[in-house]
Every structure is written in structure tokens, then in C-alpha cells.
mmCIF file of C-alpha atoms and ligand atoms in Angstrom:
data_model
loop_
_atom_site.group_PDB
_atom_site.id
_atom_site.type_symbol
_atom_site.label_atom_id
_atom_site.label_comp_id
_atom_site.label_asym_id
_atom_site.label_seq_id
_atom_site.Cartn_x
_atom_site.Cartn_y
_atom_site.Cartn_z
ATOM 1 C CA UNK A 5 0.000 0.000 0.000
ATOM 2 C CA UNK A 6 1.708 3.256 -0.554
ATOM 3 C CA UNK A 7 1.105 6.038 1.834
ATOM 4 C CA UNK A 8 -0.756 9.314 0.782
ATOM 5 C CA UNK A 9 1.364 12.411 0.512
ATOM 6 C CA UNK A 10 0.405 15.929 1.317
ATOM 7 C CA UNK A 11 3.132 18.594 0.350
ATOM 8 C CA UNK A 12 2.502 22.094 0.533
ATOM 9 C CA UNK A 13 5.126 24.147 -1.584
ATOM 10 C CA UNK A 14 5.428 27.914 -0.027
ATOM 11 C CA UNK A 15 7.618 28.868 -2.664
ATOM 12 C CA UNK A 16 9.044 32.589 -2.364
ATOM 13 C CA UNK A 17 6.654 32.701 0.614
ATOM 14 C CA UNK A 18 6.825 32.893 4.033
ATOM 15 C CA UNK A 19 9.105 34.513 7.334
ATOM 16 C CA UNK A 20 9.663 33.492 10.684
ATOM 17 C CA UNK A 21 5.745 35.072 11.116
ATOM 18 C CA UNK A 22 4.524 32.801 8.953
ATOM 19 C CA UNK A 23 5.644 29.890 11.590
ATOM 20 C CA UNK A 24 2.490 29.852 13.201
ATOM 21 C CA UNK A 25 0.694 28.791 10.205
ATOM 22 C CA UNK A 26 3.131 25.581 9.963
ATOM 23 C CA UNK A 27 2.890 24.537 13.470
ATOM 24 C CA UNK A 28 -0.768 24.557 13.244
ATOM 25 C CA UNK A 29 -0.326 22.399 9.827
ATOM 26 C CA UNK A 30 1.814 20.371 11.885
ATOM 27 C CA UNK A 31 -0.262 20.125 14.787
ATOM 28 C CA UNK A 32 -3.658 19.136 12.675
ATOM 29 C CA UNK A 33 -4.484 15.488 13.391
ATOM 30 C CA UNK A 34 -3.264 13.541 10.426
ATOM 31 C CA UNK A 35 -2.571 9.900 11.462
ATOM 32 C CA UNK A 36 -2.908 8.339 8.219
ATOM 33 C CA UNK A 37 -1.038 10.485 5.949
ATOM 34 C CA UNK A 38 2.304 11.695 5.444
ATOM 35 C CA UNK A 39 2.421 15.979 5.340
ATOM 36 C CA UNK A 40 5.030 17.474 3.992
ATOM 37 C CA UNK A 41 6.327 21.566 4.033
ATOM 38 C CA UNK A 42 8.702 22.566 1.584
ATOM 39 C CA UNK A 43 8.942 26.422 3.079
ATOM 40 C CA UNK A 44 11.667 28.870 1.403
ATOM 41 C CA UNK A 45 14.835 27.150 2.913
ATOM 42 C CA UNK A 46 15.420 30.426 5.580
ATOM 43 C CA UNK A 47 12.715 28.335 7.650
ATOM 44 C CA UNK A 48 13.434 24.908 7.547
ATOM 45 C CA UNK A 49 15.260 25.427 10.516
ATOM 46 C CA UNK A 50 12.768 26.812 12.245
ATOM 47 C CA UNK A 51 10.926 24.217 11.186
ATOM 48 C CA UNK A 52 12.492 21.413 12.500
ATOM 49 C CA UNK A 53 11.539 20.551 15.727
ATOM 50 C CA UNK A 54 7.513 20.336 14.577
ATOM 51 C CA UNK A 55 6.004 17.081 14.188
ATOM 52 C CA UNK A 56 5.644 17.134 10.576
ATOM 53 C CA UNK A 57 8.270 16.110 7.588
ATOM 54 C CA UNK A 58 10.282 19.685 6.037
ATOM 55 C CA UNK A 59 11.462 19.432 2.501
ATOM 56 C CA UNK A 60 13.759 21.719 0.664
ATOM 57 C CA UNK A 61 12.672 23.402 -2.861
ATOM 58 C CA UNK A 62 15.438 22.721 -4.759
ATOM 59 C CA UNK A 63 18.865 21.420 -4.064
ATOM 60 C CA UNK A 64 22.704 21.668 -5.969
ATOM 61 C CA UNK A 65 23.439 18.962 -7.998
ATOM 62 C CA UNK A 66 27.091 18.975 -6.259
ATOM 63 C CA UNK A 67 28.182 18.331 -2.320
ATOM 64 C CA UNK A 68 29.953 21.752 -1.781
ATOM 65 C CA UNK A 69 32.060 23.900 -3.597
ATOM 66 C CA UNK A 70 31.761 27.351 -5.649
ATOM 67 C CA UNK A 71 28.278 28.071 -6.206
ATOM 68 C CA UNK A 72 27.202 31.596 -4.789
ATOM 69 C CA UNK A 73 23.995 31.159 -3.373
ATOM 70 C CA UNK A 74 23.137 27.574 -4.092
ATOM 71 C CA UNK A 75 22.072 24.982 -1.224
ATOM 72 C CA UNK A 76 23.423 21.215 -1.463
ATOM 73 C CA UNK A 77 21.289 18.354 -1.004
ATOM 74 C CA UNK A 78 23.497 17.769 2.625
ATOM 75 C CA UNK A 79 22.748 21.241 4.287
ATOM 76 C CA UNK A 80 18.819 20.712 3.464
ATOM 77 C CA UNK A 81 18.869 17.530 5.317
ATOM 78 C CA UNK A 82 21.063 18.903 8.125
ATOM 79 C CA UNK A 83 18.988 22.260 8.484
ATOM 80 C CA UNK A 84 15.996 19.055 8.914
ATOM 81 C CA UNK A 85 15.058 18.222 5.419
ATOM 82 C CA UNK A 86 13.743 14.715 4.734
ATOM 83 C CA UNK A 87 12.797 15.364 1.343
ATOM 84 C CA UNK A 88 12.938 18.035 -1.430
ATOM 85 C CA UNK A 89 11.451 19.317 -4.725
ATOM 86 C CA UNK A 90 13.454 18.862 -7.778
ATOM 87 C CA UNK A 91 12.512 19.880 -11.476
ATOM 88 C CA UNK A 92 9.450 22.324 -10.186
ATOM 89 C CA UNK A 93 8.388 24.024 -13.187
ATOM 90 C CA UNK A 94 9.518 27.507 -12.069
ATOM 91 C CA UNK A 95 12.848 26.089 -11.933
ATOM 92 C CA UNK A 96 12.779 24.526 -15.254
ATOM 93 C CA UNK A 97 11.647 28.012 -16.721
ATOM 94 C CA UNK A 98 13.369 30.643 -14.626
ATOM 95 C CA UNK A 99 16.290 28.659 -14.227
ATOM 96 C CA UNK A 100 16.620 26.787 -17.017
ATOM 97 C CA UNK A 101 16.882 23.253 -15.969
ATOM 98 C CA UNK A 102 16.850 20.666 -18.106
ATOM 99 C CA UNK A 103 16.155 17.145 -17.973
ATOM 100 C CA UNK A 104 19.366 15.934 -17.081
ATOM 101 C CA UNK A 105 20.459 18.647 -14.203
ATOM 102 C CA UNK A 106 17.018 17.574 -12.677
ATOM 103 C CA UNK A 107 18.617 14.013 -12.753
ATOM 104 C CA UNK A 108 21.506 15.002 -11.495
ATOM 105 C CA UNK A 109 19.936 17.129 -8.634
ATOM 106 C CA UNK A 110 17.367 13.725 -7.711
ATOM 107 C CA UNK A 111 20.840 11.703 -7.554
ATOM 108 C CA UNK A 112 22.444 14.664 -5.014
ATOM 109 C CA UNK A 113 18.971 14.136 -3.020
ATOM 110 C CA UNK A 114 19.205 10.282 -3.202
ATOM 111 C CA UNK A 115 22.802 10.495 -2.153
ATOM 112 C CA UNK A 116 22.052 12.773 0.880
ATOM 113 C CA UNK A 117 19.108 10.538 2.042
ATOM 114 C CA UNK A 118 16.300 12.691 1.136
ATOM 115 C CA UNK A 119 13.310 11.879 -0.797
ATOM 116 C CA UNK A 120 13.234 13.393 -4.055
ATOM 117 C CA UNK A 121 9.994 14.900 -4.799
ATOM 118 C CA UNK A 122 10.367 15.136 -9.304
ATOM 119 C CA UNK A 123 8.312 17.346 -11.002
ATOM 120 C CA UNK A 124 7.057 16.940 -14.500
ATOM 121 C CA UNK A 125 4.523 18.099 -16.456
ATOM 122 C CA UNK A 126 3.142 19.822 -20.164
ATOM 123 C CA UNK A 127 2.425 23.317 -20.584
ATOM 124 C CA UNK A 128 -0.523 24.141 -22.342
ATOM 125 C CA UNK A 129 0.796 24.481 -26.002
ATOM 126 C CA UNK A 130 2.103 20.804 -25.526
ATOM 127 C CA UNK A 131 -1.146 20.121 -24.244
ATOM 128 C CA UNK A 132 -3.068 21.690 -27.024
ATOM 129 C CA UNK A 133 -1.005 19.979 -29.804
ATOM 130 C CA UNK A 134 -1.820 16.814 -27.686
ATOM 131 C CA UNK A 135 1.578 16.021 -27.271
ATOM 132 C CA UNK A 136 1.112 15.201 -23.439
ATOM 133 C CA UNK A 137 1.951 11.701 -22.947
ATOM 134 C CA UNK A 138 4.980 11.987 -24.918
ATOM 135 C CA UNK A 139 6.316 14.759 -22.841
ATOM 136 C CA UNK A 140 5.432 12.992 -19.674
ATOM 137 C CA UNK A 141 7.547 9.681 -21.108
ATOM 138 C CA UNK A 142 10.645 11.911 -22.034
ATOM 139 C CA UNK A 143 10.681 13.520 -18.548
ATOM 140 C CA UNK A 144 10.460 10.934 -16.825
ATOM 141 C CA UNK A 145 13.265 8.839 -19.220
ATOM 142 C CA UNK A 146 15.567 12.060 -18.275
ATOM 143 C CA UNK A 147 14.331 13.706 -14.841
ATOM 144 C CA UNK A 148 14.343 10.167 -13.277
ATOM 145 C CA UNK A 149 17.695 8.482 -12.360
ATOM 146 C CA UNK A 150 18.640 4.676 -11.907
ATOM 147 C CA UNK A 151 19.102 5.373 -8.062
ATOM 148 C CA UNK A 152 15.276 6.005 -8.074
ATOM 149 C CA UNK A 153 13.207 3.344 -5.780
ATOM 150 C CA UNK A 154 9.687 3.825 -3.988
ATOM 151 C CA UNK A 155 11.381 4.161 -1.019
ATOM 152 C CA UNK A 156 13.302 7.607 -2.233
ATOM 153 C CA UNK A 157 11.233 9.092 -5.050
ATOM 154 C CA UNK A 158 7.940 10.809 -5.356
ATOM 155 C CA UNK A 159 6.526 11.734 -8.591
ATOM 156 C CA UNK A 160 4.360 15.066 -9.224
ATOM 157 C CA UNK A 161 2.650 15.377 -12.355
ATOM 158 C CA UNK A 162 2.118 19.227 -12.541
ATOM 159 C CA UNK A 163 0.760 20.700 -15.452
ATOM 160 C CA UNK A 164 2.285 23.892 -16.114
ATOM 161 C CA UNK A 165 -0.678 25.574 -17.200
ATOM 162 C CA UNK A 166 -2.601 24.344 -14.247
ATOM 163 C CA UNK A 167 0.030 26.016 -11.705
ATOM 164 C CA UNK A 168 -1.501 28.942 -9.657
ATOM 165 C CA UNK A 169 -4.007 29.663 -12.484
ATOM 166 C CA UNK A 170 -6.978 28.339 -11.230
ATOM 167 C CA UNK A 171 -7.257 25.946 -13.812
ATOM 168 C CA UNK A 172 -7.464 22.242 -13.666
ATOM 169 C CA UNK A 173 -7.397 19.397 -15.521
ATOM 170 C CA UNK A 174 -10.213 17.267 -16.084
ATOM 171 C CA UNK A 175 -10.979 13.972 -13.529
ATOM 172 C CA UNK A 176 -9.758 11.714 -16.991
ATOM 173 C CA UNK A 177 -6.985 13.614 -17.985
ATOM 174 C CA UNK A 178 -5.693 13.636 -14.447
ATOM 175 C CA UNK A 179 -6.568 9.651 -14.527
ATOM 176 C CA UNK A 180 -4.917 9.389 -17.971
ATOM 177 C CA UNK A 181 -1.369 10.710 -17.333
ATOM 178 C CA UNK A 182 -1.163 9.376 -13.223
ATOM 179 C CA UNK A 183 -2.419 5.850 -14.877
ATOM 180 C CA UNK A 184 0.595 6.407 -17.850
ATOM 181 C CA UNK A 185 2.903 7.626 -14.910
ATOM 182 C CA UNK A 186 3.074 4.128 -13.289
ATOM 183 C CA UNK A 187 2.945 1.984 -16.772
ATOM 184 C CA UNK A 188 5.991 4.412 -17.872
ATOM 185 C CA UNK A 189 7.839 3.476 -14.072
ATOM 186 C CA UNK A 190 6.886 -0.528 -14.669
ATOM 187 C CA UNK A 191 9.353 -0.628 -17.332
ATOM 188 C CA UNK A 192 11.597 0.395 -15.089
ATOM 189 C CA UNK A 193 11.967 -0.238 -11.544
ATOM 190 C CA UNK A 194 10.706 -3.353 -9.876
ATOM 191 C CA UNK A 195 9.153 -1.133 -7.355
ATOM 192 C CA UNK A 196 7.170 0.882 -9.898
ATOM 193 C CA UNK A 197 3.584 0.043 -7.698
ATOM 194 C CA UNK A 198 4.899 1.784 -4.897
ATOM 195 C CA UNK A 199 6.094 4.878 -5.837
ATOM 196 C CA UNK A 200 3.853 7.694 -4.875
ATOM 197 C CA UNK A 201 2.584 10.181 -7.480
ATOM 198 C CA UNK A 202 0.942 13.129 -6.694
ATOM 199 C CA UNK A 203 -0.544 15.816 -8.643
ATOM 200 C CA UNK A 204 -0.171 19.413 -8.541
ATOM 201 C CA UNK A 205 -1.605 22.823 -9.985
ATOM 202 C CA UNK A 206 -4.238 24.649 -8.199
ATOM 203 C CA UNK A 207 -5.252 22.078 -5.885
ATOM 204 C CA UNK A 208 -7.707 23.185 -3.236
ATOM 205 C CA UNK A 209 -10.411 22.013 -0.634
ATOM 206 C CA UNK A 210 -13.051 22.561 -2.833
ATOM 207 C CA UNK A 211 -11.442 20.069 -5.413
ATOM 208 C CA UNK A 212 -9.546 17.937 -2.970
ATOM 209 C CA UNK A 213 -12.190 14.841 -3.477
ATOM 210 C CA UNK A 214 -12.825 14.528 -6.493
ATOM 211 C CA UNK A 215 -8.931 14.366 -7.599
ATOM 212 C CA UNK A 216 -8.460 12.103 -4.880
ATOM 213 C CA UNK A 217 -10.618 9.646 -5.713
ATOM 214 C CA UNK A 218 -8.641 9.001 -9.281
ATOM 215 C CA UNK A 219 -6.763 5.771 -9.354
ATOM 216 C CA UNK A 220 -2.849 6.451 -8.929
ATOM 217 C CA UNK A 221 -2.980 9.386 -7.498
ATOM 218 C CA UNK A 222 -1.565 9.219 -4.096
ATOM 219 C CA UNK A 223 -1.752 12.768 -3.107
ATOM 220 C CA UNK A 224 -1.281 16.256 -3.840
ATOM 221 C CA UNK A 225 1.382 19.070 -4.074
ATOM 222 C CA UNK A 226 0.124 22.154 -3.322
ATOM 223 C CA UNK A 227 1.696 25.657 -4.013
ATOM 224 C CA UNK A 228 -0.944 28.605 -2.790
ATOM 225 C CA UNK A 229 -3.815 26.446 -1.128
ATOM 226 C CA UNK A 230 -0.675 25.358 1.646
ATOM 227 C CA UNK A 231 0.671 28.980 2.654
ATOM 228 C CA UNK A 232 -2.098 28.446 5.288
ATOM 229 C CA UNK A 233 -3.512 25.833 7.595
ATOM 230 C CA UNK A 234 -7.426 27.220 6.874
ATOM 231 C CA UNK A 235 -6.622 26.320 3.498
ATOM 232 C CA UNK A 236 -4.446 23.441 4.038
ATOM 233 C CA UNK A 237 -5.501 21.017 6.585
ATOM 234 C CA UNK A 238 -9.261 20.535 4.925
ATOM 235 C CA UNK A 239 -6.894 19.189 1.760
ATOM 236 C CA UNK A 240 -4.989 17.009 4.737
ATOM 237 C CA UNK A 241 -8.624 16.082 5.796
ATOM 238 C CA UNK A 242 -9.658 15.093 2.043
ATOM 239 C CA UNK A 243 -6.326 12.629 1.282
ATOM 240 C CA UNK A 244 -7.276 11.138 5.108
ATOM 241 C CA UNK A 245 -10.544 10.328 4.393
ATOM 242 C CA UNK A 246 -10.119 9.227 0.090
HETATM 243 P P1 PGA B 319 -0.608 25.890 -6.943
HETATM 244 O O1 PGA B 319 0.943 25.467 -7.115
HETATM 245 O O2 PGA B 319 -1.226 24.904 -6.001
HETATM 246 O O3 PGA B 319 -0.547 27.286 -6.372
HETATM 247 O O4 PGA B 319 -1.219 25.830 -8.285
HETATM 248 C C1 PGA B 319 1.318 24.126 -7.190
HETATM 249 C C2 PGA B 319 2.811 24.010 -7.350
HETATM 250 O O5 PGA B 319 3.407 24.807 -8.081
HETATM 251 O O6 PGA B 319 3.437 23.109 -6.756
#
């Protein structure tokens, strides 16, 4: 059985104020689920000593070394980190990462002990020209590395166009790619049934259920609906109860 996942991504959001909001995340009843924060890295410290797994956003693909204003894969799990984003969409665009440093960045994860959380996912031209599942295989074939198991990998299918826009897929189209997800991993990895794929792009309470309820999709990543715990715990509530 693979456990549900609840990540909230704060992105650029969030100071030491905005604490309060995590410990009461933290401190919602959740016994069934695993919840996961991924705050702006300036917190996870802060963050640590709640009861609830901290991820980082992004990490370096190296250990150390020359890279102004980067953050390894080791100082995210030693500021707390048990897991962290890699390949976001907002990194791919305003940062330019491809395929392969998203690899390399899941192996630095891997290698640290943290779960990498990889994010894939059309935008809507790709969509449009229905070129969806064929995007979705050649992420995954480069985002994902061999050192990828259940155990150390999530997957988040985000669709770039459904990212803070208010705009989500259909229940089907969800079901399509999540279902296409697991067939891609099965050719794979032995463990392919129990990795965890989540989706992501403008999830809320209101549509919590209903995306819940769709076969292989083991949870949610959630960007503006997780800043708060009024809007957060109710999609905790959902993933406990689907
Ligand atoms: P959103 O962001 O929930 O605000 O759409 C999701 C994400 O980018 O992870």
C-alpha cells in the first residue's frame, strides 16, 4: 500500500511570522497520511523541531564547492530536510533546468538521504497539440535516475498551465497521465507500484475529493492552497478520508 502524501510548496513565501501557520499544519491530526512543508529554505530550521516532515525546494546537484547562493542536497537535510522538490516548473523556466540537471539534482537528493519529490509536467501548447503523454515519457526517461526506488522518489505530475491559475485538468486527464505515470515506471523499476505520485496545480479544498478519488494518485502538491492551515488542513482532511 503506498502512503498518501500531502506537500505544501510555499515557494518565495513565508518569514519566521509565517511559523504559526506551519505549526498549526503540523499540529492538525493527520494519522494516516504523510504531510510534507517545503517552506523557502530560511525556515526549515525553524521548522524542525515540529512534528511534521520539512522538505527543501530545490537542491545543488554537487556536495559543496563554488556556487554563490546555491544549497546542497546535505545542508537541506542537516537544516531538517527529509525530502525536497526537484525539477518544479519555475525552476525549469526561470532557471533553465533541463532534464538531465534535474537528474543530477534527484541523484544529489538520493545520495544525501532525502526523498526526491520530481516534477514533471506539459504546458498548455504541448497540451493543445496533444503532445502530453509523450512529454510525460521523455521527462520521466531524463528527470528520473537509476538510483530512483519507492522508497526515495515521489513523482508530481504538474501541469504547467494548471500552476496557480486556477485551472485544472479534467478527472480523466488527471486519470490518464497518473495511470501512464506508473505503466511508464513498470518498465523500469521493480518497485514501480509503490512509488507515490501526486498531482499538482491549483489544488484546493473545494477540489480535494474529487482528484483524490482518481486511481494512482496518491496525493497532492500544493503551491498557494498550503501557505495556510485554513486552506491546508481541509486538503490534509480530504487525502485522510479518500
Ligand atoms: P498551486 O501550485 O497549487 O498554487 O497551483 C502548485 C505548485 O506549483 O506546486
Amino acid at each position: 500500500m503506498r502512503r498518501k502524501l500531502a506537500a505544501g510548496n510555499w515557494k518565495m513565501n513565508g518569514t519566521r511570522q509565517a511559523t504559526a501557520q506551519a505549526r498549526d499544519i503540523a499540529n492538525h491530526p493527520a494519522p494516516d497520511i504523510d504531510v510534507l512543508l517545503c517552506p523557502p529554505a530560511t525556515l526549515l530550521a525553524a521548522f524542525a523541531d515540529l512534528p511534521i516532515n520539512t522538505g527543501g525546494q530545490d537542491c545543488h546537484m554537487m556536495t559543496s564547492g563554488a556556487h554563490t547562493g546555491d544549497l546542497s542536497a546535505d545542508m537541506l537535510a542537516d537544516a531538517g530536510a527529509a525530502y525536497t522538490l526537484t525539477g518544479h516548473s519555475e525552476r525549469r523556466t526561470d532557471h533553465a533546468e533541463t532534464d538531465t540537471i534535474v537528474n543530477a539534482k534527484s541523484v544529489a537528493a538520493h545520495n544525501a538521504g532525502l526523498i526526491a519529490v520530481i516534477c514533471i509536467g506539459e504546458t498548455l501548447a504541448q497540451r493543445e497539440a496533444n503532445e502530453t503523454l509523450a512529454v510525460i515519457d521523455s521527462q520521466l526517461a531524463g528527470s528520473v535516475p537509476d538510483t530512483a526506488t519507492a522508497a526515495n522518489t515521489v513523482i508530481a505530475y504538474e501541469p504547467v498551465w494548471a500552476i496557480g491559475t486556477g485551472k485544472v485538468p479534467t478527472l480523466d486527464q488527471i486519470g490518464e497521465v497518473h495511470s501512464h505515470i506508473r505503466a511508464h515506471l513498470a518498465k523500469r523499476f521493480d518497485d514501480a507500484d509503490g512509488f507515490r505520485i501526486l498531482y499538482g496545480g491549483s489544488v484546493k479544498a473545494s477540489n480535494a475529493n474529487d482528484i483524490f478519488a482518481i486511481d494512482n494518485v496518491d496525493g497532492a502538491l500544493v503551491g498557494g492552497a498550503s501557505l495556510t492551515a485554513a486552506d491546508f488542513t481541509p486538503i490534509m482532511d480530504a487525502l485522510g478520508a479518500s
